[in-house]
Amino acid sequence: MVMTSSAAVSAGRFAFRIVDEEDRREYVAVQRRAPGHSRYGVIASTSSEPPGSSEGAPRVMGAFDRADRLVAMAGVLPMVVRIGDRDVPGYGVLDVAVDLLRRSPGAARALVVRLLADERANGSAVSLVHPSAPVLHRYLGYEAITPLELRTLDRAVVTSIDTSVSDLIPDAAVTDQKRSGRCWTFAGLNVLRTALMKELNLESVELSQNFVYFHDKLEKAAAFLARAIVDAERPLDDREVAASLHEPIGDGGWWPQFARLVAKYGVVPHYAMPDTDSATRSETMNTRLSTLLRRAALRLRAAVTAGKDPEPIRAAAMEDVHRVLSIHLGTPPTDFVWQYRDKDKAFHRVGTLTPREFAQRYVTGLEELVVVVHDPRPGIAVNTRFGIDRTDIMVGEPTQEHVTAELDVLKAAAIASIQDGEPVWFGCDVAKQREKETGIWDAALHDYEGLYGVELSMTKAERLLARESMLTHAMCLTGVDLVDGVPRRWRVENSWGDKLGEKGFHTMNDSWFDEYVFQVVVRARRLPAEVRAALEAEPVILPSWDPIA
């Protein structure tokens, strides 16, 4: 890291600067108060005082709180790394110490991000190569981020992003899908609860994701078994048959699927069917269900081949599915008592309602919401209705459908929705060009080409064609920052708990929307006439392996 002065650089709650002699003495005291917390004691092990900042020796940067108290420190060591035939200057983070008496792990995270952004901005082109790096990242909670991911952050982009927006839907309590693939359900229910909160004057409310999840699994199992009968005479190595057997009952889903589940089964408050351990960590349940369904599929195929009625096998398998789901998720309530306290502390007891009665009373207009997709691939016509083959995961219902439009149409409809107080469900390729801990996205957040010295750029269309991009996550847009009517960033309600971003809310620069947002769900009336007209046409069916699926 090359720094020309020791002036402090502020970022949020902390200020960062190269430490002076007094700070260094406090650094040693911090380490003594927190023995073992400094995972690699390079600085403390050589003497009672840490080395100075002379060339070739470790330098020490500190994070200071608003009272100018030292809360975290890190040492950085200059080094030269051989990359191909080049010697490249770089730095490795040697050591992080945190003042446990002041409970400052957040300062350590911020400090490391700042260190790496500074290094990159000043010409150091290598990642954390010191042996301490893996332990350092585990300690700081970056298990899912390699040192290279931090190393490629563009400081100018990071420091240019703030969370304020001109148009904002009031925040509700953030939800957490934990280790499950239920993002689409969480995002869908977060859309629905906003109208409920407004109507009933509620500070916040959470609807049961587990209730929707149970019925989604039930419907997926029924559709898988029905498809196994239809496919019985196709070979097992057929592309589509093999794909069905590979993942009989995954967690993922689409907006149309969510809307149909709510219409058929209703919704309930979270307290009426709270999450179970299997709802939050679905792998074991999904493994057992997949085994059950694959076994049933082979028996259904054998029955069809032998000219026997497959229905008894299908019905028995569905009973088994219901039993497994009930053990893992609990049995859905047939009714519940709905009562609540509003913002003014007034108590209301509505009485006993069924899930469908609750939905009919508080969830309206779902049929007006449509999926609008930006798909710039050659051969994908704009203003056209599409369906995706083999996505009819509810028996007797259509496939998952969408209408294509220009990117500006998606943005205009999303802005209009937010300004009317309606969150916007959207699908994206979430892991591209992000910093997960701070909750920011920008199309140029990471400079991978600058690090490697090779061409890596692809257009949005190319990424779809090459399977470099696909829809991996659903969230809600709850705010937009407009300058002369043009969006420059968006506020995002995620479902990953309140420890990431700004208490669970994230910030997306508009450049990221351009590149990695593929679909939004908006009311049809917010769309131009040519897009609305496409909704009335017969859908063009895309194959089940299409990247938009």
XYZ file of C-alpha atoms in Angstrom:
549
model
C 0.000 0.000 0.000
C 1.385 3.403 -0.985
C 0.150 6.244 1.175
C 1.598 9.708 0.937
C 0.290 10.985 4.267
C -1.149 9.708 7.495
C -4.332 11.729 7.162
C -7.402 9.835 8.268
C -9.879 8.562 5.687
C -13.436 8.294 7.007
C -15.919 5.607 5.996
C -19.175 5.229 7.885
C -18.563 4.739 11.627
C -14.771 4.473 11.371
C -11.740 6.527 10.343
C -8.591 4.863 9.031
C -5.014 6.122 9.239
C -1.432 4.950 9.490
C -0.794 4.748 13.220
C 1.673 6.866 15.180
C 3.904 5.803 18.077
C 1.157 6.248 20.656
C -1.229 4.201 18.532
C 1.380 1.472 18.189
C 1.706 1.202 21.936
C -2.062 0.850 22.153
C -1.900 -1.841 19.479
C 0.390 -3.910 21.701
C -2.007 -3.323 24.601
C -4.921 -4.468 22.459
C -3.115 -7.708 21.681
C -2.294 -8.283 25.325
C -5.918 -7.736 26.341
C -7.091 -10.169 23.654
C -4.594 -13.039 23.738
C -5.037 -15.400 20.815
C -7.326 -13.031 18.990
C -4.497 -11.922 16.759
C -4.305 -15.063 14.654
C -0.841 -14.387 13.252
C 1.253 -12.470 15.759
C 3.940 -11.388 13.293
C 3.997 -7.863 14.604
C 3.895 -8.715 18.289
C 6.237 -11.703 18.218
C 9.461 -9.911 17.241
C 9.595 -7.455 20.131
C 7.455 -5.670 22.668
C 6.911 -2.862 20.187
C 5.626 -3.439 16.635
C 7.960 -2.604 13.760
C 7.883 0.857 12.273
C 6.742 1.833 8.825
C 10.162 1.980 7.192
C 10.397 0.671 3.629
C 10.338 -3.119 3.488
C 8.932 -3.466 7.020
C 5.318 -3.975 8.075
C 3.169 -0.862 8.252
C 0.262 -0.619 10.625
C -3.108 0.932 9.849
C -5.779 1.513 12.461
C -9.552 1.871 12.572
C -10.730 4.554 14.982
C -14.274 5.094 16.233
C -16.023 8.449 16.408
C -14.423 9.110 19.804
C -11.027 8.562 18.158
C -10.483 5.365 20.113
C -8.502 2.608 18.437
C -10.788 -0.378 17.841
C -8.911 -2.482 15.273
C -5.474 -2.584 13.703
C -3.855 -4.490 10.861
C -0.279 -4.833 9.697
C 0.590 -4.890 5.998
C 3.867 -6.113 4.530
C 5.317 -4.921 1.199
C 6.319 -7.747 -1.108
C 7.086 -8.556 -4.723
C 5.218 -11.397 -6.392
C 6.199 -13.119 -9.609
C 3.286 -13.285 -12.090
C 4.361 -14.874 -15.358
C 7.459 -12.973 -16.424
C 6.657 -9.894 -14.341
C 7.611 -8.816 -10.830
C 4.512 -7.130 -9.396
C 4.494 -5.027 -6.209
C 1.946 -6.029 -3.655
C 1.074 -6.223 0.008
C -0.166 -8.998 2.267
C -2.244 -8.473 5.385
C -0.174 -9.991 8.179
C -2.215 -9.542 11.277
C -5.491 -8.178 12.604
C -6.075 -7.354 16.257
C -9.475 -6.326 17.604
C -10.144 -4.590 20.895
C -12.578 -7.075 22.381
C -13.326 -4.720 25.246
C -15.012 -2.468 22.689
C -16.601 -5.306 20.667
C -15.431 -4.172 17.268
C -15.462 -7.018 14.683
C -17.268 -4.649 12.318
C -14.266 -2.332 12.446
C -11.974 -5.201 11.459
C -14.107 -6.027 8.428
C -14.225 -2.395 7.360
C -10.486 -2.056 7.920
C -9.594 -5.012 5.694
C -11.886 -3.811 2.905
C -10.304 -0.349 3.149
C -6.766 -1.746 3.159
C -7.332 -3.812 0.058
C -9.148 -1.027 -1.791
C -6.259 1.343 -0.980
C -3.685 -1.150 -2.198
C -5.451 -1.647 -5.493
C -5.946 2.103 -6.007
C -2.228 2.657 -5.463
C -0.998 0.093 -7.955
C -0.544 -3.130 -5.999
C -1.899 -5.845 -8.259
C -1.806 -9.013 -6.179
C -4.076 -10.635 -3.652
C -3.458 -11.652 -0.074
C -0.598 -14.099 -0.461
C 0.674 -14.225 3.099
C 0.015 -17.587 4.839
C -2.273 -15.830 7.296
C -4.829 -14.979 4.621
C -7.134 -18.045 4.916
C -7.301 -17.818 8.701
C -7.766 -14.064 8.517
C -10.760 -14.419 6.242
C -12.366 -17.162 8.306
C -11.954 -15.005 11.394
C -13.520 -11.985 9.730
C -16.454 -13.953 8.355
C -15.451 -13.992 4.676
C -15.744 -17.767 4.228
C -17.496 -17.376 0.879
C -15.159 -14.693 -0.471
C -11.696 -15.496 -1.688
C -8.912 -13.017 -1.012
C -8.979 -12.201 -4.727
C -12.582 -11.028 -4.444
C -11.591 -8.463 -1.840
C -8.414 -7.647 -3.685
C -10.173 -6.618 -6.900
C -12.556 -4.112 -5.296
C -12.451 -0.722 -6.986
C -12.018 1.821 -4.211
C -13.536 4.635 -6.268
C -16.732 2.625 -6.717
C -16.878 1.488 -3.082
C -16.495 5.005 -1.702
C -18.969 6.505 -4.175
C -21.906 4.400 -2.986
C -24.198 5.511 -0.199
C -27.549 4.062 0.777
C -29.790 7.132 0.461
C -32.479 7.211 -2.219
C -34.970 9.830 -3.327
C -38.000 7.498 -3.446
C -38.354 4.968 -0.646
C -40.901 2.476 0.627
C -40.576 2.366 4.448
C -38.427 -0.523 5.649
C -40.038 -3.512 7.331
C -38.247 -6.094 9.476
C -35.777 -8.033 7.333
C -36.413 -11.750 6.820
C -33.905 -14.607 6.591
C -34.197 -17.659 4.321
C -31.012 -19.063 5.899
C -29.662 -22.192 4.201
C -32.556 -22.790 1.837
C -33.430 -21.800 -1.720
C -36.697 -20.050 -0.870
C -35.717 -16.539 -1.993
C -38.615 -16.350 -4.458
C -41.116 -17.140 -1.678
C -39.559 -14.632 0.731
C -39.539 -11.928 -1.947
C -43.131 -12.726 -2.901
C -44.409 -12.525 0.668
C -42.432 -9.324 1.235
C -44.334 -7.810 -1.693
C -47.667 -8.919 -0.215
C -47.012 -7.732 3.327
C -46.455 -4.104 2.310
C -50.115 -3.649 1.357
C -51.163 -5.462 4.533
C -49.003 -3.174 6.683
C -50.450 -0.094 5.009
C -54.067 -1.241 5.308
C -53.791 -2.250 8.975
C -51.368 0.515 10.045
C -48.693 -1.995 11.100
C -45.053 -1.256 11.883
C -44.117 -4.622 10.390
C -45.518 -8.094 9.850
C -44.126 -11.375 8.602
C -46.098 -13.953 6.646
C -45.322 -17.658 6.873
C -42.787 -18.735 4.267
C -43.013 -22.286 5.612
C -46.720 -22.489 4.742
C -46.035 -21.654 1.089
C -42.953 -23.899 1.099
C -44.932 -26.942 2.267
C -47.485 -26.604 -0.507
C -44.847 -25.833 -3.113
C -43.095 -29.104 -2.270
C -46.382 -30.965 -2.415
C -47.208 -29.535 -5.848
C -43.713 -30.189 -7.194
C -43.916 -33.814 -6.088
C -47.296 -34.262 -7.784
C -45.983 -32.686 -11.006
C -42.836 -34.851 -10.950
C -44.853 -38.053 -10.605
C -47.308 -36.987 -13.334
C -44.371 -36.244 -15.625
C -42.755 -39.592 -14.807
C -45.867 -41.327 -16.137
C -45.903 -39.211 -19.311
C -42.164 -39.816 -19.818
C -42.337 -43.546 -19.038
C -41.531 -44.640 -22.573
C -38.665 -42.171 -23.043
C -35.164 -43.514 -22.293
C -33.639 -42.692 -18.918
C -30.723 -40.929 -20.607
C -33.050 -38.577 -22.481
C -31.938 -35.032 -21.704
C -35.195 -33.943 -20.114
C -35.833 -37.216 -18.257
C -32.317 -37.143 -16.845
C -32.782 -33.512 -15.752
C -36.005 -34.400 -13.894
C -34.320 -37.271 -12.082
C -31.273 -35.148 -11.285
C -33.355 -32.649 -9.288
C -36.841 -33.986 -8.606
C -37.837 -31.386 -6.012
C -35.521 -28.393 -5.647
C -36.211 -25.261 -3.627
C -36.211 -22.744 -6.497
C -39.220 -21.126 -8.094
C -40.792 -18.367 -10.162
C -43.270 -15.567 -9.527
C -46.189 -17.216 -11.421
C -45.703 -20.314 -9.282
C -45.825 -18.190 -6.116
C -49.001 -16.394 -7.229
C -50.746 -19.693 -8.060
C -49.800 -21.220 -4.714
C -51.241 -18.221 -2.862
C -54.435 -18.351 -4.953
C -54.900 -22.066 -4.288
C -53.852 -22.399 -0.640
C -53.881 -18.871 0.790
C -51.379 -17.422 3.258
C -51.010 -17.264 7.046
C -49.092 -15.076 9.497
C -45.643 -16.335 10.426
C -46.761 -17.320 13.931
C -49.384 -19.700 12.512
C -46.709 -21.855 10.806
C -43.202 -20.740 11.766
C -40.056 -22.074 10.147
C -38.705 -25.405 11.313
C -35.054 -26.438 11.202
C -35.676 -28.248 7.904
C -37.255 -25.138 6.408
C -34.110 -23.153 7.149
C -31.714 -25.977 6.233
C -33.458 -27.925 3.506
C -30.720 -30.218 2.197
C -31.575 -33.289 4.306
C -35.307 -33.059 3.620
C -34.721 -32.557 -0.105
C -32.392 -35.566 -0.196
C -35.002 -37.842 1.374
C -37.781 -36.540 -0.858
C -35.606 -36.954 -3.952
C -34.895 -40.588 -3.062
C -38.601 -41.233 -2.509
C -39.559 -39.657 -5.832
C -36.821 -41.316 -7.899
C -37.818 -44.692 -6.482
C -41.461 -44.015 -7.334
C -40.523 -42.860 -10.856
C -38.820 -46.173 -11.638
C -41.864 -48.092 -10.419
C -44.223 -45.895 -12.406
C -42.155 -46.517 -15.548
C -42.238 -50.258 -14.916
C -46.018 -50.224 -14.452
C -46.571 -48.313 -17.707
C -44.211 -50.649 -19.588
C -46.077 -53.659 -18.225
C -49.447 -52.189 -19.209
C -50.576 -51.762 -15.589
C -52.401 -48.859 -13.971
C -49.777 -46.532 -12.434
C -52.287 -44.649 -10.271
C -51.954 -46.764 -7.088
C -48.185 -46.238 -7.150
C -48.594 -42.487 -7.698
C -51.185 -42.125 -4.914
C -49.073 -44.100 -2.429
C -46.018 -41.989 -3.270
C -47.969 -38.776 -2.667
C -49.061 -40.050 0.740
C -45.425 -40.732 1.556
C -44.432 -37.252 0.379
C -47.061 -35.681 2.624
C -45.807 -37.706 5.579
C -42.167 -36.695 5.019
C -43.130 -33.034 4.582
C -45.201 -33.066 7.762
C -42.307 -34.546 9.741
C -39.858 -31.941 8.437
C -42.025 -28.830 8.112
C -45.040 -29.482 10.312
C -48.670 -29.778 9.270
C -50.185 -26.630 7.756
C -52.943 -25.057 9.879
C -56.511 -25.273 8.645
C -57.373 -22.085 10.534
C -55.851 -19.631 13.005
C -56.784 -16.655 15.166
C -55.771 -13.375 13.535
C -55.035 -10.575 15.980
C -52.513 -7.753 15.992
C -51.441 -4.453 17.553
C -51.083 -1.485 15.192
C -48.596 1.423 15.157
C -50.814 3.394 17.533
C -50.685 0.514 20.050
C -54.360 -0.285 19.487
C -55.142 -4.014 19.748
C -57.328 -5.744 17.130
C -58.754 -9.273 17.241
C -60.330 -10.192 13.904
C -61.108 -13.777 14.845
C -60.625 -17.204 13.302
C -59.749 -17.315 9.623
C -58.727 -20.027 7.189
C -55.592 -19.433 5.082
C -57.700 -18.762 2.001
C -60.021 -16.399 3.882
C -56.991 -14.457 5.080
C -55.674 -14.211 1.506
C -59.038 -13.218 0.071
C -59.348 -10.510 2.693
C -55.844 -9.017 2.525
C -54.174 -10.187 -0.707
C -55.779 -8.686 -3.787
C -54.737 -7.935 -7.343
C -52.226 -10.774 -7.751
C -53.682 -11.539 -11.166
C -52.661 -8.052 -12.354
C -48.955 -8.705 -11.792
C -46.918 -9.965 -14.746
C -43.308 -10.987 -15.310
C -41.355 -8.695 -17.657
C -37.960 -9.914 -18.875
C -34.970 -8.219 -20.454
C -33.406 -10.893 -22.674
C -31.020 -9.346 -25.237
C -30.011 -12.616 -26.908
C -30.213 -12.770 -30.718
C -33.397 -14.514 -31.767
C -35.374 -13.496 -28.670
C -37.981 -11.054 -29.919
C -38.954 -8.014 -27.857
C -42.609 -7.501 -26.869
C -43.261 -11.231 -27.098
C -44.869 -13.671 -24.706
C -42.778 -16.735 -23.815
C -43.341 -19.904 -21.824
C -40.742 -22.379 -20.608
C -41.313 -26.059 -21.312
C -41.727 -28.478 -18.388
C -42.161 -25.704 -15.827
C -45.785 -26.613 -15.119
C -44.971 -27.539 -11.527
C -48.650 -27.462 -10.534
C -50.669 -30.151 -12.298
C -53.253 -28.570 -14.587
C -51.632 -25.118 -14.542
C -49.698 -23.480 -17.425
C -45.933 -23.239 -17.673
C -44.071 -20.288 -16.163
C -44.564 -17.378 -18.576
C -43.104 -13.930 -19.167
C -43.161 -11.124 -21.692
C -39.998 -9.549 -23.092
C -39.359 -5.811 -23.203
C -36.593 -3.258 -23.542
C -34.568 -2.552 -20.414
C -35.978 0.979 -20.063
C -39.479 -0.507 -19.861
C -38.486 -2.649 -16.875
C -36.965 0.346 -15.111
C -39.881 2.688 -15.808
C -42.403 0.160 -14.515
C -40.299 -0.532 -11.426
C -39.970 3.192 -10.667
C -43.719 3.723 -11.040
C -44.392 0.808 -8.681
C -42.024 2.117 -6.007
C -43.505 5.603 -6.247
C -46.939 4.033 -5.673
C -45.628 2.246 -2.574
C -45.408 -1.223 -4.119
C -42.167 -3.255 -3.802
C -40.972 -4.897 -7.005
C -40.105 -8.606 -7.066
C -37.095 -9.077 -9.369
C -34.793 -11.874 -10.546
C -31.061 -11.440 -11.067
C -27.622 -13.059 -11.192
C -26.834 -12.124 -7.614
C -23.190 -13.145 -7.124
C -21.699 -11.138 -9.977
C -19.853 -7.875 -9.182
C -20.914 -7.644 -5.542
C -19.428 -7.130 -2.102
C -21.604 -9.316 0.061
C -20.696 -8.037 3.510
C -21.349 -4.382 2.756
C -24.266 -5.228 0.465
C -23.292 -3.300 -2.654
C -23.506 -4.075 -6.373
C -21.979 -2.201 -9.282
C -21.167 -3.459 -12.790
C -17.534 -2.347 -12.312
C -17.136 -3.143 -8.617
C -14.362 -5.710 -9.233
C -11.564 -5.102 -11.738
C -10.668 -8.683 -12.622
C -9.076 -7.697 -15.920
C -6.765 -5.268 -14.139
C -5.669 -7.999 -11.757
C -5.038 -10.740 -14.302
C -4.106 -8.656 -17.324
C -6.452 -10.661 -19.576
C -9.742 -9.917 -21.367
C -12.780 -11.198 -19.447
C -15.585 -8.849 -20.484
C -18.776 -10.210 -22.062
C -22.038 -8.559 -23.011
C -25.246 -9.428 -21.195
C -26.387 -11.413 -24.228
C -23.077 -13.298 -24.417
C -23.252 -14.209 -20.746
C -26.697 -15.728 -21.249
C -25.678 -17.611 -24.370
C -22.560 -19.035 -22.702
C -24.366 -19.849 -19.422
C -22.068 -17.372 -17.686
C -25.210 -15.692 -16.300
C -28.553 -17.014 -15.206
C -31.288 -16.175 -12.734
C -29.906 -17.185 -9.339
C -31.806 -15.091 -6.790
C -35.013 -13.118 -6.221
C -35.330 -9.998 -4.058
C -37.429 -6.830 -3.814
C -36.746 -3.297 -5.010
C -37.990 -0.928 -2.302
C -36.361 2.348 -3.279
C -34.783 4.243 -6.154
C -32.572 7.324 -6.309
C -33.640 9.541 -9.209
C -31.689 12.461 -10.647
C -33.761 14.401 -13.200
C -35.990 11.340 -13.480
C -33.107 8.971 -14.269
C -32.261 6.171 -11.797
C -28.725 6.024 -10.480
C -29.140 3.439 -7.723
C -31.763 1.167 -6.165
C -32.521 0.019 -2.627
C -32.907 -3.746 -2.327
C -34.680 -5.760 0.350
C -32.926 -9.106 0.608
C -33.794 -12.231 2.608
C -30.371 -12.990 4.087
C -30.947 -11.608 7.571
C -29.894 -8.274 9.076
C -26.130 -8.847 9.377
C -25.310 -7.940 5.752
C -25.606 -4.570 4.043
C -27.520 -1.926 5.983
C -29.389 -4.154 8.432
C -30.326 -6.477 5.578
C -31.020 -3.816 2.948
C -28.586 -3.570 0.049
C -27.631 -0.930 -2.515
C -27.515 -1.593 -6.264
C -26.034 0.928 -8.660
C -28.038 1.315 -11.859
C -25.125 -0.043 -13.906
C -25.643 -3.395 -12.166
C -29.359 -3.339 -13.028
C -28.355 -2.980 -16.683
C -26.106 -6.028 -16.647
C -27.450 -8.494 -14.112
C -31.185 -7.863 -13.569
C -33.273 -9.985 -15.925
C -36.880 -9.758 -14.783
C -39.266 -7.646 -12.745
C -42.837 -8.261 -11.641
C -45.130 -5.277 -12.129
C -48.773 -4.499 -12.787
C -49.680 -4.797 -16.456
C -51.159 -1.308 -16.501
C -47.682 0.150 -15.942
C -46.448 -1.263 -19.263
C -46.575 0.322 -22.745
C -49.375 -0.734 -25.078
C -47.115 -2.909 -27.245
C -46.004 -4.948 -24.229
C -49.564 -5.314 -22.926
C -50.653 -6.520 -26.353
C -48.045 -9.294 -26.228
C -49.671 -10.622 -23.064
C -52.697 -11.609 -25.119
C -50.743 -13.606 -27.715
C -50.013 -17.320 -27.649
C -46.692 -17.975 -25.872
C -43.571 -19.070 -27.698
C -42.279 -22.083 -25.771
C -38.590 -22.085 -24.838
C -36.843 -25.380 -23.967
C -36.613 -26.426 -20.332
C -32.839 -25.869 -20.334
C -33.094 -22.234 -21.419
C -30.938 -19.949 -19.195
C -33.962 -17.777 -18.398
C -35.646 -20.812 -16.795
